[in-house]
Amino acid sequence: MTVYVTRRARFSAAHRLSHPDFSNEKNLEVFGGCSNPNGHGHNYELEVTVAGEPDPLTGYVIDLKKLKALIEEHILAYVDHKNLNIDVEFLSGINPTAENIAVACWHQLLPHIQGGRLHSVRLRETENNVIEYRGE
Ligand code: NI
């Protein structure tokens, strides 16, 4: 039996999408408004799902209080109210697309998940755009 447990977290951050070899014009063509030279912000929603069998004693796959604390300690503490291009060591040198942020968040959490196994990290960048990474 596998049960999936999801914790949602929110953070606000600035970023600029660009490729260093592209001109400003080319970056604007490829990345649109997300390539504004001085950056812009998003209110992100992160959903972390852990899969596993409920523990026979607690009935938990993972204690959601612990999952909340892990997300705060290993992700939110680094990214909330930060510039993702400049301030975040685990995104250093990475173009901070939602895809790349989701993958980086996966690697931030993976070593710390106990009990269940990390199943997915979903990152909602706008109301309509959601990215999911499952570690494959
Ligand atoms: Ni953007």
PDB file of C-alpha atoms and ligand atoms in Angstrom:
ATOM      1  CA  MET A   1       0.000   0.000   0.000  1.00  0.00           C
ATOM      2  CA  THR A   2       1.319   3.441  -0.939  1.00  0.00           C
ATOM      3  CA  VAL A   3      -0.156   6.648   0.429  1.00  0.00           C
ATOM      4  CA  TYR A   4       0.877  10.094  -0.853  1.00  0.00           C
ATOM      5  CA  VAL A   5       1.211  12.967   1.606  1.00  0.00           C
ATOM      6  CA  THR A   6       1.591  16.550   0.370  1.00  0.00           C
ATOM      7  CA  ARG A   7       2.662  19.690   2.157  1.00  0.00           C
ATOM      8  CA  ARG A   8       2.246  23.102   0.519  1.00  0.00           C
ATOM      9  CA  ALA A   9       4.483  26.067   1.218  1.00  0.00           C
ATOM     10  CA  ARG A  10       4.536  29.567  -0.196  1.00  0.00           C
ATOM     11  CA  PHE A  11       7.373  31.955  -0.859  1.00  0.00           C
ATOM     12  CA  SER A  12       7.923  35.197  -2.709  1.00  0.00           C
ATOM     13  CA  ALA A  13      11.058  35.805  -4.716  1.00  0.00           C
ATOM     14  CA  ALA A  14      12.526  37.783  -7.585  1.00  0.00           C
ATOM     15  CA  HIS A  15      14.317  36.400 -10.600  1.00  0.00           C
ATOM     16  CA  ARG A  16      15.467  37.123 -14.102  1.00  0.00           C
ATOM     17  CA  LEU A  17      15.611  34.466 -16.811  1.00  0.00           C
ATOM     18  CA  SER A  18      18.468  34.861 -19.240  1.00  0.00           C
ATOM     19  CA  HIS A  19      21.286  33.083 -20.990  1.00  0.00           C
ATOM     20  CA  PRO A  20      24.647  34.818 -20.537  1.00  0.00           C
ATOM     21  CA  ASP A  21      25.561  34.356 -24.206  1.00  0.00           C
ATOM     22  CA  PHE A  22      22.337  36.015 -25.432  1.00  0.00           C
ATOM     23  CA  SER A  23      21.886  39.734 -26.033  1.00  0.00           C
ATOM     24  CA  ASN A  24      19.139  41.525 -24.092  1.00  0.00           C
ATOM     25  CA  GLU A  25      17.036  41.395 -27.258  1.00  0.00           C
ATOM     26  CA  LYS A  26      17.564  37.669 -27.711  1.00  0.00           C
ATOM     27  CA  ASN A  27      16.819  37.017 -24.017  1.00  0.00           C
ATOM     28  CA  LEU A  28      13.602  38.994 -24.352  1.00  0.00           C
ATOM     29  CA  GLU A  29      12.673  36.979 -27.433  1.00  0.00           C
ATOM     30  CA  VAL A  30      13.301  33.635 -25.674  1.00  0.00           C
ATOM     31  CA  PHE A  31      12.189  34.398 -22.117  1.00  0.00           C
ATOM     32  CA  GLY A  32       9.669  37.193 -22.612  1.00  0.00           C
ATOM     33  CA  GLY A  33       8.771  39.329 -19.593  1.00  0.00           C
ATOM     34  CA  CYS A  34      10.708  36.957 -17.324  1.00  0.00           C
ATOM     35  CA  SER A  35      13.876  38.408 -18.882  1.00  0.00           C
ATOM     36  CA  ASN A  36      13.266  41.975 -17.744  1.00  0.00           C
ATOM     37  CA  PRO A  37      16.857  43.164 -17.135  1.00  0.00           C
ATOM     38  CA  ASN A  38      16.146  44.346 -13.588  1.00  0.00           C
ATOM     39  CA  GLY A  39      14.089  41.311 -12.596  1.00  0.00           C
ATOM     40  CA  HIS A  40      10.536  40.837 -11.375  1.00  0.00           C
ATOM     41  CA  GLY A  41       8.763  38.824  -8.704  1.00  0.00           C
ATOM     42  CA  HIS A  42       6.526  35.795  -8.275  1.00  0.00           C
ATOM     43  CA  ASN A  43       4.464  34.414  -5.424  1.00  0.00           C
ATOM     44  CA  TYR A  44       5.480  30.773  -5.670  1.00  0.00           C
ATOM     45  CA  GLU A  45       3.661  27.770  -4.298  1.00  0.00           C
ATOM     46  CA  LEU A  46       5.698  24.679  -3.586  1.00  0.00           C
ATOM     47  CA  GLU A  47       4.061  21.284  -3.052  1.00  0.00           C
ATOM     48  CA  VAL A  48       6.197  18.480  -1.701  1.00  0.00           C
ATOM     49  CA  THR A  49       4.772  14.957  -1.851  1.00  0.00           C
ATOM     50  CA  VAL A  50       6.149  12.050   0.167  1.00  0.00           C
ATOM     51  CA  ALA A  51       5.017   8.492  -0.597  1.00  0.00           C
ATOM     52  CA  GLY A  52       5.026   5.466   1.637  1.00  0.00           C
ATOM     53  CA  GLU A  53       3.111   3.096   3.837  1.00  0.00           C
ATOM     54  CA  PRO A  54       1.547   4.510   6.991  1.00  0.00           C
ATOM     55  CA  ASP A  55       3.550   3.555  10.068  1.00  0.00           C
ATOM     56  CA  PRO A  56       1.591   0.916  12.026  1.00  0.00           C
ATOM     57  CA  LEU A  57       2.057   2.799  15.289  1.00  0.00           C
ATOM     58  CA  THR A  58       1.492   6.435  14.250  1.00  0.00           C
ATOM     59  CA  GLY A  59      -0.578   6.007  11.101  1.00  0.00           C
ATOM     60  CA  TYR A  60       1.719   8.552   9.452  1.00  0.00           C
ATOM     61  CA  VAL A  61       3.683   8.197   6.203  1.00  0.00           C
ATOM     62  CA  ILE A  62       5.668  11.182   7.410  1.00  0.00           C
ATOM     63  CA  ASP A  63       4.858  13.565  10.239  1.00  0.00           C
ATOM     64  CA  LEU A  64       3.610  16.666   8.394  1.00  0.00           C
ATOM     65  CA  LYS A  65       4.998  18.891  11.144  1.00  0.00           C
ATOM     66  CA  LYS A  66       8.447  17.461  10.363  1.00  0.00           C
ATOM     67  CA  LEU A  67       7.938  17.860   6.615  1.00  0.00           C
ATOM     68  CA  LYS A  68       6.872  21.490   7.160  1.00  0.00           C
ATOM     69  CA  ALA A  69      10.017  22.103   9.227  1.00  0.00           C
ATOM     70  CA  LEU A  70      12.261  20.450   6.596  1.00  0.00           C
ATOM     71  CA  ILE A  71      10.806  22.635   3.831  1.00  0.00           C
ATOM     72  CA  GLU A  72      11.307  25.742   5.960  1.00  0.00           C
ATOM     73  CA  GLU A  73      14.851  24.832   6.970  1.00  0.00           C
ATOM     74  CA  HIS A  74      16.192  23.617   3.628  1.00  0.00           C
ATOM     75  CA  ILE A  75      14.229  25.712   1.103  1.00  0.00           C
ATOM     76  CA  LEU A  76      12.210  28.638   2.444  1.00  0.00           C
ATOM     77  CA  ALA A  77      15.014  29.949   4.646  1.00  0.00           C
ATOM     78  CA  TYR A  78      17.101  30.372   1.483  1.00  0.00           C
ATOM     79  CA  VAL A  79      14.587  31.609  -1.085  1.00  0.00           C
ATOM     80  CA  ASP A  80      11.792  33.591   0.596  1.00  0.00           C
ATOM     81  CA  HIS A  81      12.059  37.315  -0.164  1.00  0.00           C
ATOM     82  CA  LYS A  82      15.318  36.742  -2.027  1.00  0.00           C
ATOM     83  CA  ASN A  83      16.655  37.335  -5.517  1.00  0.00           C
ATOM     84  CA  LEU A  84      17.021  33.823  -6.935  1.00  0.00           C
ATOM     85  CA  ASN A  85      19.766  34.914  -9.352  1.00  0.00           C
ATOM     86  CA  ILE A  86      22.000  36.359  -6.658  1.00  0.00           C
ATOM     87  CA  ASP A  87      21.116  35.353  -3.103  1.00  0.00           C
ATOM     88  CA  VAL A  88      20.642  31.582  -3.169  1.00  0.00           C
ATOM     89  CA  GLU A  89      23.706  29.361  -2.993  1.00  0.00           C
ATOM     90  CA  PHE A  90      21.873  26.220  -4.128  1.00  0.00           C
ATOM     91  CA  LEU A  91      20.772  28.064  -7.302  1.00  0.00           C
ATOM     92  CA  SER A  92      24.184  29.524  -8.024  1.00  0.00           C
ATOM     93  CA  GLY A  93      24.951  29.522 -11.750  1.00  0.00           C
ATOM     94  CA  ILE A  94      21.478  28.177 -12.569  1.00  0.00           C
ATOM     95  CA  ASN A  95      18.954  30.014 -14.760  1.00  0.00           C
ATOM     96  CA  PRO A  96      16.059  30.145 -12.259  1.00  0.00           C
ATOM     97  CA  THR A  97      13.232  28.796 -14.394  1.00  0.00           C
ATOM     98  CA  ALA A  98      10.478  27.055 -12.450  1.00  0.00           C
ATOM     99  CA  GLU A  99      11.862  23.776 -13.838  1.00  0.00           C
ATOM    100  CA  ASN A 100      15.346  24.420 -12.486  1.00  0.00           C
ATOM    101  CA  ILE A 101      14.036  25.693  -9.144  1.00  0.00           C
ATOM    102  CA  ALA A 102      11.892  22.559  -8.705  1.00  0.00           C
ATOM    103  CA  VAL A 103      14.867  20.260  -9.427  1.00  0.00           C
ATOM    104  CA  ALA A 104      17.078  22.227  -7.025  1.00  0.00           C
ATOM    105  CA  CYS A 105      14.399  22.048  -4.299  1.00  0.00           C
ATOM    106  CA  TRP A 106      14.210  18.263  -4.805  1.00  0.00           C
ATOM    107  CA  HIS A 107      17.950  17.954  -4.172  1.00  0.00           C
ATOM    108  CA  GLN A 108      17.723  20.231  -1.134  1.00  0.00           C
ATOM    109  CA  LEU A 109      15.118  17.960   0.465  1.00  0.00           C
ATOM    110  CA  LEU A 110      16.079  14.475  -0.679  1.00  0.00           C
ATOM    111  CA  PRO A 111      18.797  13.725   1.933  1.00  0.00           C
ATOM    112  CA  HIS A 112      16.472  14.757   4.778  1.00  0.00           C
ATOM    113  CA  ILE A 113      13.281  12.820   4.030  1.00  0.00           C
ATOM    114  CA  GLN A 114      12.836   9.887   6.397  1.00  0.00           C
ATOM    115  CA  GLY A 115       9.991   7.446   6.788  1.00  0.00           C
ATOM    116  CA  GLY A 116       8.470   7.813   3.341  1.00  0.00           C
ATOM    117  CA  ARG A 117      10.301   8.526   0.112  1.00  0.00           C
ATOM    118  CA  LEU A 118      10.282  11.821  -1.741  1.00  0.00           C
ATOM    119  CA  HIS A 119       7.811  11.382  -4.613  1.00  0.00           C
ATOM    120  CA  SER A 120       7.489  14.805  -6.243  1.00  0.00           C
ATOM    121  CA  VAL A 121       8.162  18.493  -5.976  1.00  0.00           C
ATOM    122  CA  ARG A 122       5.645  20.747  -7.694  1.00  0.00           C
ATOM    123  CA  LEU A 123       6.270  24.440  -8.163  1.00  0.00           C
ATOM    124  CA  ARG A 124       3.488  26.813  -9.153  1.00  0.00           C
ATOM    125  CA  GLU A 125       4.976  29.994 -10.554  1.00  0.00           C
ATOM    126  CA  THR A 126       1.737  31.584 -11.746  1.00  0.00           C
ATOM    127  CA  GLU A 127      -1.906  30.667 -11.402  1.00  0.00           C
ATOM    128  CA  ASN A 128      -1.718  28.650 -14.606  1.00  0.00           C
ATOM    129  CA  ASN A 129       1.868  27.371 -14.741  1.00  0.00           C
ATOM    130  CA  VAL A 130       2.895  24.376 -12.638  1.00  0.00           C
ATOM    131  CA  ILE A 131       6.114  22.363 -12.911  1.00  0.00           C
ATOM    132  CA  GLU A 132       6.609  18.924 -11.371  1.00  0.00           C
ATOM    133  CA  TYR A 133       9.805  16.948 -10.795  1.00  0.00           C
ATOM    134  CA  ARG A 134       9.898  13.329  -9.671  1.00  0.00           C
ATOM    135  CA  GLY A 135      13.613  12.734  -9.499  1.00  0.00           C
ATOM    136  CA  GLU A 136      13.886  10.825 -12.788  1.00  0.00           C
TER     137      GLU A 136
HETATM  138 NI    NI B   1       9.307  35.142 -13.982  1.00  0.00          NI
END
